[in-house]
CSV table of C-alpha atoms and ligand atoms in Angstrom, one decimal:
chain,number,residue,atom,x,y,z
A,79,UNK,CA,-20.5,4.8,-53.1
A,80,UNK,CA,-19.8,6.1,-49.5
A,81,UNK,CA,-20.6,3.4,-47.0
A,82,UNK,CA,-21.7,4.0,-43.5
A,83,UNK,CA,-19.6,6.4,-41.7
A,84,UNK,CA,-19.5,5.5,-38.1
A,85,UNK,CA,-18.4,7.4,-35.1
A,86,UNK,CA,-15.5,5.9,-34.5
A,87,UNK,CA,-13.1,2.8,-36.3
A,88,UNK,CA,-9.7,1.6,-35.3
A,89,UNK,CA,-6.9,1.6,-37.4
A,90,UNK,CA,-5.1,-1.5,-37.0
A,91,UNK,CA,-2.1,-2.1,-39.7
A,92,UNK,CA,0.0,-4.9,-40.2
A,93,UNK,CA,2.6,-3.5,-37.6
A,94,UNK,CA,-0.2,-4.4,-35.1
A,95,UNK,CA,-0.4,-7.8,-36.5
A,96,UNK,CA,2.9,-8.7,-37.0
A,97,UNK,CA,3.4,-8.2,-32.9
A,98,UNK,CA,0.3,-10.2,-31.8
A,99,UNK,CA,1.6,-12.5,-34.1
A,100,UNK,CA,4.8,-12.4,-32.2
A,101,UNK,CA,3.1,-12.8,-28.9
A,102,UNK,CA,0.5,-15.7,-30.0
A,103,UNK,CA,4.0,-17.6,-31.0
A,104,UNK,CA,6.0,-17.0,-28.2
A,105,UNK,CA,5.6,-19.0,-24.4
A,106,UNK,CA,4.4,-16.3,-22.7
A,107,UNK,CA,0.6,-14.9,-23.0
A,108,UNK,CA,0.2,-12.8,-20.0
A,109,UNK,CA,2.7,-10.6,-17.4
A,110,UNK,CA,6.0,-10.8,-20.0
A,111,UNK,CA,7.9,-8.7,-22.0
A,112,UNK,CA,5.0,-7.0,-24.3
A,113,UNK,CA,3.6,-5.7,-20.8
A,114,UNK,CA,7.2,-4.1,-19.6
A,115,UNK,CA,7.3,-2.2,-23.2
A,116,UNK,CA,4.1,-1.0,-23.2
A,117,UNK,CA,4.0,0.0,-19.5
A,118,UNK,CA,7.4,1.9,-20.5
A,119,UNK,CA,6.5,3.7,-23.5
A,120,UNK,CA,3.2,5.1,-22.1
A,121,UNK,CA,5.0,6.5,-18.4
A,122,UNK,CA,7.8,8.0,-20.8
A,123,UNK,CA,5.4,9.6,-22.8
A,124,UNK,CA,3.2,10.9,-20.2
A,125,UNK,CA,6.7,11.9,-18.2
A,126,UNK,CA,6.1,9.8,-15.3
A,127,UNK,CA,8.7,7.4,-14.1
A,128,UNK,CA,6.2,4.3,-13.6
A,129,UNK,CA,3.8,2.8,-15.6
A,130,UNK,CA,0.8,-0.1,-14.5
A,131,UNK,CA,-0.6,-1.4,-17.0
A,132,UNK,CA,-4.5,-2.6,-16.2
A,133,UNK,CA,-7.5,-4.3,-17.8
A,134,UNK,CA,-8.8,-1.1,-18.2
A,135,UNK,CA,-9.2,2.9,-17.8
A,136,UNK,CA,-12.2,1.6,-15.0
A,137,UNK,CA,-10.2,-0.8,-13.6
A,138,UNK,CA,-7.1,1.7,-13.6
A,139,UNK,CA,-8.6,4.3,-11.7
A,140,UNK,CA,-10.6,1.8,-9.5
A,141,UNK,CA,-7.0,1.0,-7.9
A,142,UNK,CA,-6.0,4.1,-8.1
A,143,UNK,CA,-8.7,5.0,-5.9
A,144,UNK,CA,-7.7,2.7,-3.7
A,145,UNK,CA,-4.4,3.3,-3.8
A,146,UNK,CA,-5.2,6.5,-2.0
A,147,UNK,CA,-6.4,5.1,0.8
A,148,UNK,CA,-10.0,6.6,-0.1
A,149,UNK,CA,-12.7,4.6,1.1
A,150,UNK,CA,-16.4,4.5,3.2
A,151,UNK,CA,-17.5,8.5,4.5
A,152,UNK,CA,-15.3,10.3,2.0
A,153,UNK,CA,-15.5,12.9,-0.6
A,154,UNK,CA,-13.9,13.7,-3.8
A,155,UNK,CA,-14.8,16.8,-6.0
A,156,UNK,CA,-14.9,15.9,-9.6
A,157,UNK,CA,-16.8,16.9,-13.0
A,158,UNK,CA,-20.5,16.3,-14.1
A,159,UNK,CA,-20.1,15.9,-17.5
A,160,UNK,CA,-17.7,12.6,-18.6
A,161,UNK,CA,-18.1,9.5,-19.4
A,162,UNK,CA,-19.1,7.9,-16.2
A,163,UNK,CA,-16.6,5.8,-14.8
A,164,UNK,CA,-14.8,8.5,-13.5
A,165,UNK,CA,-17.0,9.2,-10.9
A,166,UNK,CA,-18.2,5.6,-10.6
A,167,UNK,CA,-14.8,4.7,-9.4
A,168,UNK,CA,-15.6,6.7,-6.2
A,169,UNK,CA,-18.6,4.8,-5.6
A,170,UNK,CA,-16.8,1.6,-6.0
A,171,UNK,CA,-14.7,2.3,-2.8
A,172,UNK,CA,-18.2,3.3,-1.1
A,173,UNK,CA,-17.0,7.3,-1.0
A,174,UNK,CA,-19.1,10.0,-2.6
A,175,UNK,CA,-18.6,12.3,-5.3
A,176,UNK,CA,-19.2,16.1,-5.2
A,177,UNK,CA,-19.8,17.6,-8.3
A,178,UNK,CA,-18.5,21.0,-9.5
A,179,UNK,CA,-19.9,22.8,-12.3
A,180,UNK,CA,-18.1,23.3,-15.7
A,181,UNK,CA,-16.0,26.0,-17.2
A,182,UNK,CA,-18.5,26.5,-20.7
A,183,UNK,CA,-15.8,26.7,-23.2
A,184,UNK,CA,-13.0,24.5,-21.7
A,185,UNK,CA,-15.8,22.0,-20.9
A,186,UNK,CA,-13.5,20.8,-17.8
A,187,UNK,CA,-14.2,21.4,-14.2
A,188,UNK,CA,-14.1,25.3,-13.6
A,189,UNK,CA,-11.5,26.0,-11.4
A,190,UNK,CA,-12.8,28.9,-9.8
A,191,UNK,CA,-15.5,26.5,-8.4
A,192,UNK,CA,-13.3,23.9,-7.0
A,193,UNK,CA,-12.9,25.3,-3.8
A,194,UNK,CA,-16.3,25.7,-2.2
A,195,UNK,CA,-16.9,22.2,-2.5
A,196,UNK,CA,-14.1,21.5,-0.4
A,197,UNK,CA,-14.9,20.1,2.9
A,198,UNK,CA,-13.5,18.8,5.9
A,199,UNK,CA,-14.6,15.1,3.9
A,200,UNK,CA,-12.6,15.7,1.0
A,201,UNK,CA,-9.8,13.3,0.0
A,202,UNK,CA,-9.1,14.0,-3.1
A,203,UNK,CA,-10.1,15.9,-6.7
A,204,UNK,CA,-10.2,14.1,-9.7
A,205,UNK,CA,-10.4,15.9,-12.4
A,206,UNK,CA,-10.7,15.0,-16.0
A,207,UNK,CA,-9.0,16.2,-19.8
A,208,UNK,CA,-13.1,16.5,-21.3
A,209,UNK,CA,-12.3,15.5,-24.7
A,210,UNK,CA,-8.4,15.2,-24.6
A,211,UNK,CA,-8.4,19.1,-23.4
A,212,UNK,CA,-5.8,20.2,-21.0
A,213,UNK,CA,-7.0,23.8,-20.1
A,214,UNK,CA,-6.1,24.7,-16.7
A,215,UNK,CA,-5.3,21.5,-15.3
A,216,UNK,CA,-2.3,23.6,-14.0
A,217,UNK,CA,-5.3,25.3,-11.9
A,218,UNK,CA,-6.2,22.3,-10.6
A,219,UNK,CA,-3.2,21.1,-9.6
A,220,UNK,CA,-2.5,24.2,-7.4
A,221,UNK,CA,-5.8,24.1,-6.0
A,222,UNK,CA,-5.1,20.1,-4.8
A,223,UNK,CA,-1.6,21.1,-3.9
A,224,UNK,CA,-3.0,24.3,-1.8
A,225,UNK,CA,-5.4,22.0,0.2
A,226,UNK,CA,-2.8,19.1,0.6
A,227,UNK,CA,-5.3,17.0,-1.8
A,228,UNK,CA,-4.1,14.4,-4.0
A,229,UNK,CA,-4.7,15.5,-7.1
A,230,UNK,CA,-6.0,11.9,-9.8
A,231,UNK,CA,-6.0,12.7,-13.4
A,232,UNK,CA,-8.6,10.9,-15.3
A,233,UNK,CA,-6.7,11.1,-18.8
A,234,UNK,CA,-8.3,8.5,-20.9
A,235,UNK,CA,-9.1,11.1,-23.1
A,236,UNK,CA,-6.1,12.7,-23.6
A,237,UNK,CA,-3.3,10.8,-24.2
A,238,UNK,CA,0.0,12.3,-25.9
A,239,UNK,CA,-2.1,16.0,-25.6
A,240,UNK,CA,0.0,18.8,-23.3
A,241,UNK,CA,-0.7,21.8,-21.4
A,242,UNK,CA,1.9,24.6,-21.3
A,243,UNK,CA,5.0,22.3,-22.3
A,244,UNK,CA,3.4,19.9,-19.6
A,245,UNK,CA,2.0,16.0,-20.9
A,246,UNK,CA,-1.1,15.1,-20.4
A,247,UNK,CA,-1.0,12.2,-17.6
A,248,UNK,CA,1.7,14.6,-15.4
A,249,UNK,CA,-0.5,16.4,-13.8
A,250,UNK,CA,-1.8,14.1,-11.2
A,251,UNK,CA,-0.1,12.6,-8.4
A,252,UNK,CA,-1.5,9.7,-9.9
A,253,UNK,CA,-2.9,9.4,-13.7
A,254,UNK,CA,-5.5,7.0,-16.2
A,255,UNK,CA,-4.9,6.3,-19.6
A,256,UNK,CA,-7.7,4.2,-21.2
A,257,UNK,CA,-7.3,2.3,-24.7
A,258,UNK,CA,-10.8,1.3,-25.4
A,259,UNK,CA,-11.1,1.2,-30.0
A,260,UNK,CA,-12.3,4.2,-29.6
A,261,UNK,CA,-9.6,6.3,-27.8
A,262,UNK,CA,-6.6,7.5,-29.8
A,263,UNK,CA,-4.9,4.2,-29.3
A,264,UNK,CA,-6.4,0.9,-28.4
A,265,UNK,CA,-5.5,-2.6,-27.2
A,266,UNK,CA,-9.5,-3.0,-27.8
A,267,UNK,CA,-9.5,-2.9,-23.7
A,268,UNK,CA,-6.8,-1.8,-21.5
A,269,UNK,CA,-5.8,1.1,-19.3
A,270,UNK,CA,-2.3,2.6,-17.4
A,271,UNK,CA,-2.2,3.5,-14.3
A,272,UNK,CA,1.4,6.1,-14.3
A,273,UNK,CA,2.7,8.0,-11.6
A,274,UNK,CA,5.9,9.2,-10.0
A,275,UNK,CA,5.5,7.6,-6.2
A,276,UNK,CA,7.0,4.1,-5.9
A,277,UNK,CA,4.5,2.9,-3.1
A,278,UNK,CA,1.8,3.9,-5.5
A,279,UNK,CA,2.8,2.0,-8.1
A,280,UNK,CA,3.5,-0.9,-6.1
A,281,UNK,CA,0.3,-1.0,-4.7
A,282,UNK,CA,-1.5,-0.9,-7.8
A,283,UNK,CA,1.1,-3.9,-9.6
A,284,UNK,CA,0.3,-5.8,-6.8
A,285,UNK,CA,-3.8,-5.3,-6.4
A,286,UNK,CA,-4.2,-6.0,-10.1
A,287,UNK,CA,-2.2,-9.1,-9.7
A,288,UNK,CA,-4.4,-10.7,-6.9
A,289,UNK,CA,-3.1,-8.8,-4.1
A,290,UNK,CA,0.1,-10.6,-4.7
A,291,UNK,CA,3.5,-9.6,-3.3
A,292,UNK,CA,5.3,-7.7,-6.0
A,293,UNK,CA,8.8,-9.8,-7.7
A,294,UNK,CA,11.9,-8.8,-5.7
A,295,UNK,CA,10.2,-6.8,-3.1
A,296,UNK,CA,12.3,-9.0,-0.2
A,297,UNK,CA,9.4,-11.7,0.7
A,298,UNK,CA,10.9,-14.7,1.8
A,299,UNK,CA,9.9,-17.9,-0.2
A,300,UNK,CA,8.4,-20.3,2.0
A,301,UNK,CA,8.0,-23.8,0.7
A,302,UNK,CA,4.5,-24.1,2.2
A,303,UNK,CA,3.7,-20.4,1.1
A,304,UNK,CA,5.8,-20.0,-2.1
A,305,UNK,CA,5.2,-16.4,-3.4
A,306,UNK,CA,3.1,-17.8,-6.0
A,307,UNK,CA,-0.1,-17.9,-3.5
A,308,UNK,CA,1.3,-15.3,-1.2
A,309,UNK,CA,-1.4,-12.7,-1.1
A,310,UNK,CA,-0.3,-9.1,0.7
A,311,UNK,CA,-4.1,-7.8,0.3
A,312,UNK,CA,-7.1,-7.6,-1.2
A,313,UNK,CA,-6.7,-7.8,-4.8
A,314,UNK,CA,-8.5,-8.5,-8.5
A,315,UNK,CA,-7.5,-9.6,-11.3
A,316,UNK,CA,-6.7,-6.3,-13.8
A,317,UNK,CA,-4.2,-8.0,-15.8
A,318,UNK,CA,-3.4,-6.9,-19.3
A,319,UNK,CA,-2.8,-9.5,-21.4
A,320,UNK,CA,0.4,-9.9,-23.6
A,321,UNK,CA,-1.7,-9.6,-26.5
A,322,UNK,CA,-3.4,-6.3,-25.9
A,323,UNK,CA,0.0,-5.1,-25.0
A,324,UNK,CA,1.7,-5.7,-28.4
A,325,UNK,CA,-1.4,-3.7,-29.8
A,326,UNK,CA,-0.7,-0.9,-27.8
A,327,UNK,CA,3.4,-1.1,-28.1
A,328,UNK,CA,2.6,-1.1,-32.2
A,329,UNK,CA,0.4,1.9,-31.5
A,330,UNK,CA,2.8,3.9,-29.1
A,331,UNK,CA,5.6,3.4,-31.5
A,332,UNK,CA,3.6,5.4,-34.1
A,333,UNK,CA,1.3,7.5,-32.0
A,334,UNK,CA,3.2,11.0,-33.6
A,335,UNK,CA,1.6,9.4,-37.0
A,336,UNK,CA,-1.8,8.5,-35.4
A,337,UNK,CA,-1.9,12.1,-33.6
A,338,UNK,CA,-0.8,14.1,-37.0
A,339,UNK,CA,-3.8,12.3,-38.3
A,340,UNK,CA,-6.5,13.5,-35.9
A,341,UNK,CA,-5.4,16.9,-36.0
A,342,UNK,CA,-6.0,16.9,-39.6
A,343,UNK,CA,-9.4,15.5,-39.6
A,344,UNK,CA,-10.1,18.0,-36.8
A,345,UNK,CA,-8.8,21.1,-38.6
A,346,UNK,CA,-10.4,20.0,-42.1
A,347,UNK,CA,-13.8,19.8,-40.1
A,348,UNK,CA,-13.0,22.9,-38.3
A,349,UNK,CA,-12.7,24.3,-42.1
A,350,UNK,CA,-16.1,23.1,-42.9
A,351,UNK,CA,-18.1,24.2,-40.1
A,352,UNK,CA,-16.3,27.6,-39.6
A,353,UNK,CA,-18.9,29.8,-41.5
A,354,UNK,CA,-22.0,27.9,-39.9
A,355,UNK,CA,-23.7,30.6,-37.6
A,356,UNK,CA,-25.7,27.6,-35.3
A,357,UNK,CA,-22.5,25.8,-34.7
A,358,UNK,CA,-19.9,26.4,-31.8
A,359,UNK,CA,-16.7,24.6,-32.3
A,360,UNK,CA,-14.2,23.3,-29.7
A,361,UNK,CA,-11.6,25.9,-28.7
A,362,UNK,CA,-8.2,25.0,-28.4
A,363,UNK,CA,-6.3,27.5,-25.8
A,364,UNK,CA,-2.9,28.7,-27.5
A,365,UNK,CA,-1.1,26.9,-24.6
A,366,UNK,CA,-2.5,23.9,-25.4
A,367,UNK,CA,-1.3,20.8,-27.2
A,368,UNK,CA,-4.7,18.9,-28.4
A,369,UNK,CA,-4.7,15.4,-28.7
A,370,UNK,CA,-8.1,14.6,-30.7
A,371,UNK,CA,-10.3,12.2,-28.7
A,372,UNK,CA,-13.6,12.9,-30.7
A,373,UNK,CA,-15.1,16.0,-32.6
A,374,UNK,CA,-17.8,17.0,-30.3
A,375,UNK,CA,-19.6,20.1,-31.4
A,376,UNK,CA,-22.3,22.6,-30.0
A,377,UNK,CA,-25.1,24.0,-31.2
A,378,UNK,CA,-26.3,27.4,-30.3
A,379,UNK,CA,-28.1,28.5,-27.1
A,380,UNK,CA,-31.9,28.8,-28.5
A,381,UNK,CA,-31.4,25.1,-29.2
A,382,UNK,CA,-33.1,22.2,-27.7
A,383,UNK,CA,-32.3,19.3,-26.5
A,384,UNK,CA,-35.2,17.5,-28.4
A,385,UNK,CA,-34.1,19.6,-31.4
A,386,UNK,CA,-30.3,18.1,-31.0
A,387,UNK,CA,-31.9,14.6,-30.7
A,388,UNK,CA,-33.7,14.9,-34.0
A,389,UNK,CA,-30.5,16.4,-35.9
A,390,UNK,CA,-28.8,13.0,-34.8
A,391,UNK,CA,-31.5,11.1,-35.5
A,392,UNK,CA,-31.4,12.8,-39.1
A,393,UNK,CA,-27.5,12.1,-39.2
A,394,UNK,CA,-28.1,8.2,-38.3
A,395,UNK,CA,-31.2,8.0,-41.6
A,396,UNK,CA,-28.3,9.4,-43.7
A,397,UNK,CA,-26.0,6.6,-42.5
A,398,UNK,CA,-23.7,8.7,-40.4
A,399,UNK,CA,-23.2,8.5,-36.7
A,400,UNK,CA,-23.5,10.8,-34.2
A,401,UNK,CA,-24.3,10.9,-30.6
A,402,UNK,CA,-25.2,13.2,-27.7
A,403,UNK,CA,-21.4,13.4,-25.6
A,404,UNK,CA,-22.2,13.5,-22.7
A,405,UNK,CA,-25.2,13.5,-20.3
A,406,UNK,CA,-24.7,15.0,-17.3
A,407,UNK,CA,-23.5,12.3,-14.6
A,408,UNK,CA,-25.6,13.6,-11.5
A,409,UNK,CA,-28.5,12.8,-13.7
A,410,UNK,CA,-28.1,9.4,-14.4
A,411,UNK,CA,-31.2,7.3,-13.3
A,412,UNK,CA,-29.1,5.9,-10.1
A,413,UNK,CA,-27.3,8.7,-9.1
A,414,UNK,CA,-30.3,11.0,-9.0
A,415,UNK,CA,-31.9,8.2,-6.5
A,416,UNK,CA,-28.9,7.7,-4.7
A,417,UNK,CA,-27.7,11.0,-4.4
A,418,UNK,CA,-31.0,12.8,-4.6
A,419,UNK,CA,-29.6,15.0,-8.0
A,420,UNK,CA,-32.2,17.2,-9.9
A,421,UNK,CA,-32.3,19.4,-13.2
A,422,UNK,CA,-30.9,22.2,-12.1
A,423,UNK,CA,-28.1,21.0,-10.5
A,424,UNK,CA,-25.1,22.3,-12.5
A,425,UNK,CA,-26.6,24.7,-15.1
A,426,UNK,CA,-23.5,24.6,-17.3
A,427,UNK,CA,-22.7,21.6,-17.3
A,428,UNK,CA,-26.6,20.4,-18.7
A,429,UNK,CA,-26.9,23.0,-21.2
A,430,UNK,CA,-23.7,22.0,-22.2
A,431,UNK,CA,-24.9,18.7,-22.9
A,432,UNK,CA,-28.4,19.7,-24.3
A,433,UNK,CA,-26.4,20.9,-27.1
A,434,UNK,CA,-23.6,19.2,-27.8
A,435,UNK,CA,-23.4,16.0,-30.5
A,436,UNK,CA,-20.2,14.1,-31.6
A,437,UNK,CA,-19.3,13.6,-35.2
A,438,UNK,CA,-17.4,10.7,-36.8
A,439,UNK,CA,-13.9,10.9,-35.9
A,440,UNK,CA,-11.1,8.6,-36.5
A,441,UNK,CA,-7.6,8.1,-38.0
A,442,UNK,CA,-8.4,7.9,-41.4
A,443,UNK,CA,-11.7,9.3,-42.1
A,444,UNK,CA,-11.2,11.1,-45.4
A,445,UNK,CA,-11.6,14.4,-46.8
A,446,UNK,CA,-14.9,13.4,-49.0
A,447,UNK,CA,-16.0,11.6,-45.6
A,448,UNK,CA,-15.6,15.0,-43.4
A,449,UNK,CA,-17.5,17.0,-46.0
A,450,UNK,CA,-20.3,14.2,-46.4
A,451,UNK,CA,-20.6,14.3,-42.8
A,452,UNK,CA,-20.3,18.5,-42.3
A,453,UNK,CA,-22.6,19.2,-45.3
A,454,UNK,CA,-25.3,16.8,-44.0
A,455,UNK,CA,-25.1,18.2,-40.5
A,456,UNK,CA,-25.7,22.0,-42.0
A,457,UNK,CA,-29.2,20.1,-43.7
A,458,UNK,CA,-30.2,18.6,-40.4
A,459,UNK,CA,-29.6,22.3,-38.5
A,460,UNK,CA,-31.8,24.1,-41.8
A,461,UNK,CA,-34.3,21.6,-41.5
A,462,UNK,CA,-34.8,21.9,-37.3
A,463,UNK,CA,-34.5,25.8,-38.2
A,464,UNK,CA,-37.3,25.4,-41.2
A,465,UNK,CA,-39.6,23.6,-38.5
A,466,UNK,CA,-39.3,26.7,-35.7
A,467,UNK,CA,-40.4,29.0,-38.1
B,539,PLP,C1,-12.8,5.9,-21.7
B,539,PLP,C2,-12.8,6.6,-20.4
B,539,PLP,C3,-12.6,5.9,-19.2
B,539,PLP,C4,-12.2,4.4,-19.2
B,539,PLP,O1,-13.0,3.6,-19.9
B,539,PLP,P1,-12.7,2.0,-20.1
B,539,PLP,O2,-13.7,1.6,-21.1
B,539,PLP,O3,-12.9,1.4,-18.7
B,539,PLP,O4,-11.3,1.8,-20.5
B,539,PLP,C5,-12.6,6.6,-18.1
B,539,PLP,N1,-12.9,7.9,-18.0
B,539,PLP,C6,-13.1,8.6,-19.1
B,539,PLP,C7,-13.4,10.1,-19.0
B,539,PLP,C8,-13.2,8.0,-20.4
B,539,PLP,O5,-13.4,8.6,-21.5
């Protein structure tokens, strides 16, 4: 018997526990060791020199946002189609996002359209790795460098994946990791903030620590104002805890194991689907190192939306989940009213996500899984097909 298949399922093993374990007997809960490992492994792998570990990817670009001094009356340019706290962390510092369509077959931001919404406003671009994929993030880069923009790299998606030789999580003069179960590591929630420039990351160790001077920056200790209630700025509390941190050290030390493992479930699917006219696969670029975030697929142009609904639908009565990744950002209920967004909009980035559905992906779905799951979405595309004609 083949139980439920969901989207997504962590893969915790007793590496994971032992280390929790570890932390849950040791003094120290929050801001210790576990933190200083974690934040280390991440920057080193991303080839950044600092690493800020946060509550979570929102919370991570949230400061990072801040961070760059962006705020009330500016712009950034980012991508439609995400999951939607990467352009909700421009609202929460009261600036406004400007959309640019998509590149159809990267699915990122297309770089050729970054520069017309460029404006004297502009303060930064943020630009995201849509699925873990790095495609021309070197593009954006120059674009940001060109204009004298900070460049922020939403990479929650893409962890350990690179672009020409270059990481994932380099890119940006500032960069997101996110660890949410269903990313391709978790401390169930967390993010990292990484980055090369010192005042950067010592604005964001300090703002997630309640605005707190950061340890051995020079402030004097007053007895009336010891540095435990000295408070440089405004700040939140976007800790980590000590044990989310030893989930995400256990998962770092093994994440060549954990990658190996969604490459394979992507190529076996990739296998399986190949020959299925009505099915567009993801495209990897030969200059690209993938790191699997989830198997998102696309069905072909004379398919509907309302079609693509029912085929999940059908997945979901035969116990396997799937889901419609993503809708479009500028049409979400309250950017639409805020912003005044319409259908229309950015053309590829909705028919892109009229058509596009995610399949179970995880560490350790099996073989008979991925071909329970491939064979039944073939039978939910015959049966829309059966109902057209
Ligand atoms: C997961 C994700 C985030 C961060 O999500 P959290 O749940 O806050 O950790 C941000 N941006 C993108 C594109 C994501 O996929």
């Amino acid at each position: 018997m083949i139980d439920e298949i969901p989207l997504s399922r962590p893969d915790i093993t007793d590496d994971e526990l032992r280390l929790v374990e570890m932390v849950l007997r040791s003094d120290r809960l929050a801001g210790g060791p576990m933190m200083e490992e974690f934040e280390e492994l991440v920057a080193s792998r991303a080839g950044r020199r600092h690493g800020v570990a946060v509550s979570s990817g929102t919370a991570g670009l949230h400061l990072a946002m801040l961070a760059l001094g962006i705020g009330p009356g500016d712009e950034v340019v980012t991508t439609p189609f995400s999951f939607i706290a990467s352009s909700n962390c421009i609202l929460f510092v009261g600036a406004k996002p400007v959309f640019v369509d998509i590149d159809p077959v990267t699915l990122n931001m297309d770089p050729e359209r970054i520069e017309a919404a460029i404006t004297p406003r502009t303060k930064a671009i943020l630009a995201v790795e849509v699925f873990g994929n790095p495609t021309h993030m070197d593009r954006c880069r120059a674009i940001a460098a060109k204009h004298e923009l900070p460049l922020i790299e939403d990479a929650c998606e893409g962890l350990g994946g690179a672009w020409k030789g270059r990481s994932i999580g380099s890119f940006g003069r500032v960069a997101v990791f996110g660890f949410y179960p269903n990313k391709q590591i978790t401390t169930g929630e967390g993010g990292m903030i990484v980055t090369d420039d010192d005042t950067i990351a010592d604005v964001c160790r300090s703002m997630r620590n309640q605005g707190r001077a950061i340890p051995g920056q020079g402030q004097p200790q007053s007895s009336t104002l010891g540095m435990a209630f000295r408070h440089d700025r405004l700040g939140y509390n976007y800790r980590l805890p000590e044990i989310n941190c030893a989930l995400g050290v256990a998962q770092m030390r093994r994440l060549g194991d954990i990658l190996e493992k969604r490459e394979i479930v992507a190529n076996e699917y990739v296998q399986l689907l190949l020959d299925t006219s009505d099915i567009l696969l993801p495209t990897v670029d030969q200059h690209t190192r993938m790191s699997w975030f989830v198997f998102v697929v696309r069905l072909a142009d004379q398919y509907t939306a309302e079609e693509r609904d029912r085929i999940i639908q059908g997945m979901h009565r035969h116990d396997i989940g799937a889901a419609a990744y993503f809708p479009c950002i500028h049409l979400q209920p309250f950017y639409r009213e805020r912003f005044g967004y319409a259908p229309g909009d950015f053309p590829v980035a909705e028919s892109v996500s009229h058509r596009t559905l995610a399949l179970p992906f995880f560490n350790r779905l099996t073989l008979r899984e991925i071909d329970l799951v491939s064979q039944t979405l073939k039978l939910m595309i015959s049966r829309e097909n059966l109902k057209r004609t």
